[in-house]
C-alpha positions as a LaTeX table, in Angstrom:
\begin{tabular}{lrrr}
\hline
Residue & $x$ (\AA) & $y$ (\AA) & $z$ (\AA) \\
\hline
Lys1 & 0.00 & 0.00 & 0.00 \\
Ile2 & 2.81 & 2.38 & 0.89 \\
Ala3 & 4.67 & 1.59 & $-2.35$ \\
Thr4 & 1.50 & 2.20 & $-4.38$ \\
Ile5 & 0.92 & 5.54 & $-2.68$ \\
Ala6 & 4.58 & 6.53 & $-3.15$ \\
Phe7 & 4.51 & 5.67 & $-6.87$ \\
Leu8 & 1.20 & 7.52 & $-7.26$ \\
Met9 & 2.70 & 10.63 & $-5.66$ \\
Ala10 & 5.82 & 10.33 & $-7.82$ \\
Thr11 & 3.68 & 10.00 & $-10.96$ \\
Val12 & 1.61 & 13.07 & $-10.10$ \\
Ala13 & 4.73 & 15.05 & $-9.18$ \\
Ser14 & 6.42 & 14.04 & $-12.45$ \\
Ile15 & 3.42 & 15.07 & $-14.54$ \\
Phe16 & 3.16 & 18.36 & $-12.66$ \\
Leu17 & 6.87 & 19.04 & $-13.21$ \\
Ile18 & 6.65 & 18.19 & $-16.91$ \\
Val19 & 3.63 & 20.47 & $-17.44$ \\
Leu20 & 5.13 & 23.28 & $-15.36$ \\
Met21 & 8.45 & 23.21 & $-17.19$ \\
Arg22 & 6.90 & 22.81 & $-20.64$ \\
Tyr23 & 4.07 & 25.36 & $-20.48$ \\
Val24 & 5.23 & 27.87 & $-17.89$ \\
Phe25 & 8.99 & 27.95 & $-18.40$ \\
His26 & 8.93 & 26.74 & $-22.04$ \\
Val27 & 11.66 & 24.19 & $-21.31$ \\
Asn28 & 11.41 & 20.55 & $-22.29$ \\
Leu29 & 12.77 & 18.14 & $-19.69$ \\
Tyr30 & 14.42 & 15.73 & $-22.08$ \\
Gly31 & 14.03 & 12.17 & $-20.77$ \\
Met32 & 11.41 & 12.96 & $-18.13$ \\
Asp33 & 8.79 & 11.07 & $-20.13$ \\
Glu34 & 10.95 & 7.94 & $-19.87$ \\
Ile35 & 11.26 & 8.34 & $-16.11$ \\
Leu36 & 7.50 & 8.90 & $-15.92$ \\
Thr37 & 6.98 & 5.63 & $-17.81$ \\
Ile38 & 9.12 & 3.71 & $-15.31$ \\
Val39 & 7.34 & 5.24 & $-12.31$ \\
Ser40 & 3.92 & 4.66 & $-13.89$ \\
Met41 & 4.69 & 1.01 & $-14.63$ \\
Trp42 & 5.58 & 0.50 & $-10.96$ \\
Leu43 & 2.38 & 2.30 & $-9.95$ \\
Tyr44 & 0.18 & 0.10 & $-12.16$ \\
Phe45 & 1.67 & $-3.20$ & $-11.10$ \\
Met46 & 2.00 & $-2.37$ & $-7.39$ \\
Gly47 & $-1.64$ & $-1.25$ & $-7.55$ \\
Gly48 & $-2.53$ & $-4.56$ & $-9.21$ \\
Ile49 & $-0.79$ & $-6.51$ & $-6.45$ \\
Tyr50 & $-2.51$ & $-4.49$ & $-3.74$ \\
Gly51 & $-5.90$ & $-4.78$ & $-5.46$ \\
Thr52 & $-5.48$ & $-8.55$ & $-5.65$ \\
Tyr53 & $-4.44$ & $-8.65$ & $-2.00$ \\
Glu54 & $-7.51$ & $-6.80$ & $-0.75$ \\
Glu55 & $-9.87$ & $-8.25$ & $-3.38$ \\
Ser56 & $-10.90$ & $-4.81$ & $-4.60$ \\
His57 & $-10.54$ & $-5.47$ & $-8.31$ \\
Ile58 & $-13.48$ & $-4.78$ & $-10.60$ \\
Gln59 & $-15.90$ & $-7.67$ & $-10.95$ \\
Gly60 & $-18.69$ & $-8.11$ & $-13.44$ \\
Asp61 & $-20.31$ & $-11.16$ & $-11.99$ \\
Leu62 & $-23.98$ & $-11.79$ & $-12.66$ \\
Leu63 & $-23.93$ & $-15.40$ & $-11.48$ \\
Asn64 & $-24.22$ & $-14.18$ & $-7.88$ \\
Leu65 & $-27.82$ & $-13.27$ & $-8.70$ \\
Ala66 & $-28.66$ & $-16.93$ & $-9.39$ \\
Trp67 & $-27.32$ & $-18.44$ & $-6.17$ \\
Thr68 & $-29.63$ & $-19.10$ & $-3.24$ \\
Lys69 & $-27.58$ & $-21.28$ & $-0.93$ \\
Arg70 & $-24.34$ & $-20.59$ & 0.90 \\
Trp71 & $-22.52$ & $-23.55$ & $-0.63$ \\
His72 & $-23.31$ & $-22.09$ & $-4.10$ \\
Tyr73 & $-21.39$ & $-18.97$ & $-3.11$ \\
Lys74 & $-18.48$ & $-21.02$ & $-1.76$ \\
Ala75 & $-18.27$ & $-23.13$ & $-4.93$ \\
His76 & $-18.49$ & $-19.99$ & $-7.05$ \\
Lys77 & $-15.64$ & $-18.30$ & $-5.10$ \\
Ile78 & $-13.47$ & $-21.40$ & $-5.52$ \\
Tyr79 & $-14.21$ & $-21.42$ & $-9.25$ \\
Ile80 & $-13.38$ & $-17.70$ & $-9.61$ \\
Tyr81 & $-10.06$ & $-18.08$ & $-7.82$ \\
Ala82 & $-9.17$ & $-21.24$ & $-9.74$ \\
Val83 & $-9.61$ & $-19.28$ & $-12.98$ \\
Cys84 & $-7.62$ & $-16.36$ & $-11.51$ \\
Val85 & $-4.77$ & $-18.67$ & $-10.49$ \\
Phe86 & $-4.69$ & $-20.28$ & $-13.93$ \\
Leu87 & $-4.69$ & $-16.95$ & $-15.77$ \\
Met88 & $-2.18$ & $-15.32$ & $-13.43$ \\
Ala89 & 0.15 & $-18.33$ & $-13.77$ \\
Leu90 & $-0.09$ & $-18.04$ & $-17.55$ \\
Trp91 & 0.52 & $-14.27$ & $-17.51$ \\
Ser92 & 3.35 & $-14.66$ & $-14.99$ \\
Tyr93 & 5.04 & $-17.13$ & $-17.30$ \\
Trp94 & 4.61 & $-14.78$ & $-20.27$ \\
Gly95 & 5.79 & $-11.83$ & $-18.17$ \\
Val96 & 9.02 & $-13.61$ & $-17.28$ \\
Lys97 & 9.57 & $-14.68$ & $-20.90$ \\
Tyr98 & 9.03 & $-11.12$ & $-22.10$ \\
Phe99 & 11.35 & $-9.74$ & $-19.41$ \\
Asn100 & 14.06 & $-12.27$ & $-20.35$ \\
Asn101 & 13.82 & $-11.15$ & $-23.98$ \\
Cys102 & 14.22 & $-7.52$ & $-22.86$ \\
Val103 & 17.24 & $-8.34$ & $-20.69$ \\
Gly104 & 18.86 & $-10.14$ & $-23.61$ \\
Ser105 & 18.52 & $-7.16$ & $-25.92$ \\
Ser106 & 20.83 & $-4.18$ & $-26.11$ \\
Arg107 & 17.98 & $-1.66$ & $-26.38$ \\
Arg108 & 18.34 & 1.53 & $-24.37$ \\
Asn109 & 15.99 & 4.41 & $-23.67$ \\
Thr110 & 16.57 & 7.33 & $-25.99$ \\
Ala111 & 17.20 & 10.15 & $-23.52$ \\
Thr112 & 18.26 & 8.53 & $-20.25$ \\
Lys113 & 20.27 & 5.75 & $-21.94$ \\
Leu114 & 18.97 & 3.34 & $-19.29$ \\
Pro115 & 18.68 & $-0.28$ & $-20.43$ \\
Phe116 & 15.15 & $-0.94$ & $-21.71$ \\
Trp117 & 14.65 & $-3.85$ & $-19.30$ \\
Ile118 & 14.49 & $-1.35$ & $-16.40$ \\
Asn119 & 11.11 & $-0.24$ & $-17.80$ \\
Gln120 & 9.96 & $-3.86$ & $-17.83$ \\
Ile121 & 10.96 & $-5.01$ & $-14.32$ \\
Pro122 & 7.49 & $-4.23$ & $-12.87$ \\
Ile123 & 5.80 & $-6.67$ & $-15.26$ \\
Pro124 & 7.13 & $-9.99$ & $-13.89$ \\
Ile125 & 7.20 & $-8.68$ & $-10.31$ \\
Gly126 & 3.60 & $-7.50$ & $-10.60$ \\
Met127 & 2.43 & $-10.72$ & $-12.24$ \\
Trp128 & 4.11 & $-12.92$ & $-9.65$ \\
Gly129 & 2.73 & $-10.76$ & $-6.82$ \\
Met130 & $-0.80$ & $-11.04$ & $-8.21$ \\
Leu131 & $-0.31$ & $-14.79$ & $-8.70$ \\
Phe132 & 0.82 & $-15.14$ & $-5.08$ \\
Tyr133 & $-2.29$ & $-13.40$ & $-3.73$ \\
Ser134 & $-4.57$ & $-15.27$ & $-6.14$ \\
Val135 & $-3.20$ & $-18.58$ & $-4.82$ \\
Tyr136 & $-3.61$ & $-17.27$ & $-1.26$ \\
His137 & $-7.29$ & $-16.37$ & $-1.86$ \\
Phe138 & $-7.90$ & $-19.67$ & $-3.67$ \\
Ile139 & $-6.60$ & $-21.65$ & $-0.69$ \\
Arg140 & $-8.63$ & $-19.48$ & 1.69 \\
Ala141 & $-11.76$ & $-20.06$ & $-0.40$ \\
Ile142 & $-11.25$ & $-23.81$ & $-0.22$ \\
Phe143 & $-10.76$ & $-23.91$ & 3.55 \\
Asn144 & $-13.31$ & $-21.25$ & 4.57 \\
Pro145 & $-16.38$ & $-22.94$ & 6.01 \\
Val146 & $-19.64$ & $-22.68$ & 4.10 \\
Ser147 & $-21.10$ & $-20.75$ & 7.03 \\
Ser148 & $-18.68$ & $-17.87$ & 6.35 \\
His149 & $-20.44$ & $-17.11$ & 3.05 \\
Met150 & $-23.62$ & $-15.06$ & 2.91 \\
Thr151 & $-26.41$ & $-15.27$ & 0.37 \\
Arg152 & $-27.48$ & $-12.18$ & $-1.53$ \\
Gln153 & $-30.59$ & $-11.84$ & 0.62 \\
Glu154 & $-28.51$ & $-12.01$ & 3.81 \\
Lys155 & $-26.11$ & $-9.37$ & 2.50 \\
Glu156 & $-28.99$ & $-7.06$ & 1.56 \\
Ala157 & $-30.62$ & $-7.51$ & 4.97 \\
Leu158 & $-27.32$ & $-6.77$ & 6.72 \\
Glu159 & $-26.75$ & $-3.64$ & 4.60 \\
Lys160 & $-30.26$ & $-2.38$ & 5.36 \\
Lys161 & $-29.73$ & $-2.99$ & 9.06 \\
Gln162 & $-26.39$ & $-1.16$ & 9.00 \\
Leu163 & $-27.88$ & 1.80 & 7.14 \\
Gly164 & $-30.99$ & 1.90 & 9.33 \\
Ile165 & $-33.25$ & 1.50 & 6.30 \\
Glu166 & $-35.12$ & $-1.47$ & 7.73 \\
Gly167 & $-37.45$ & 0.64 & 9.90 \\
Leu168 & $-37.91$ & 3.28 & 7.21 \\
Glu169 & $-39.25$ & 0.75 & 4.70 \\
Ser170 & $-41.89$ & $-0.56$ & 7.09 \\
Gln171 & $-42.97$ & 3.03 & 7.91 \\
Tyr172 & $-43.20$ & 3.80 & 4.18 \\
Glu173 & $-45.33$ & 0.68 & 3.56 \\
Glu174 & $-47.66$ & 1.59 & 6.47 \\
Gly175 & $-48.05$ & 5.11 & 5.11 \\
Glu176 & $-48.93$ & 3.74 & 1.67 \\
Gln177 & $-51.63$ & 1.46 & 3.10 \\
Ala178 & $-53.26$ & 4.31 & 5.04 \\
\hline
\end{tabular}
């Protein structure tokens, strides 16, 4: 989390510096775009690792609407993480292969003259970090008891209770009947 925040701040500061120098002082910081690329790559992949860790990635899952029993939710979670582990393992493999190709080349960045593979380090590290947390969540999903999962109806009831909406709905219904 700290690394993600630090890379986010560095990215914003770099963009601010580039814009300030280019449009206020009319000076181009030659090579700053390359440094911004490196910092941004770290930001994206550290953010991906952290998002996988806290399970805050975007989900477009409509199957949750079909489940009515807790064991359905458990089986569905296990399935989701099995697919995640498979895909992350595949992408981790490709990330390492790509990185190895970059290390083997003599390419350098134009302005900074840094080896091109420095730009690509975040890719395998990010992929392996996301794979690690996907495996972690997959194992947790397998060993979590069925009772730890809630159905959609239970989640909605809990949210209403937490928001204090439960009493308001019954008052609204009584007012409608009168």
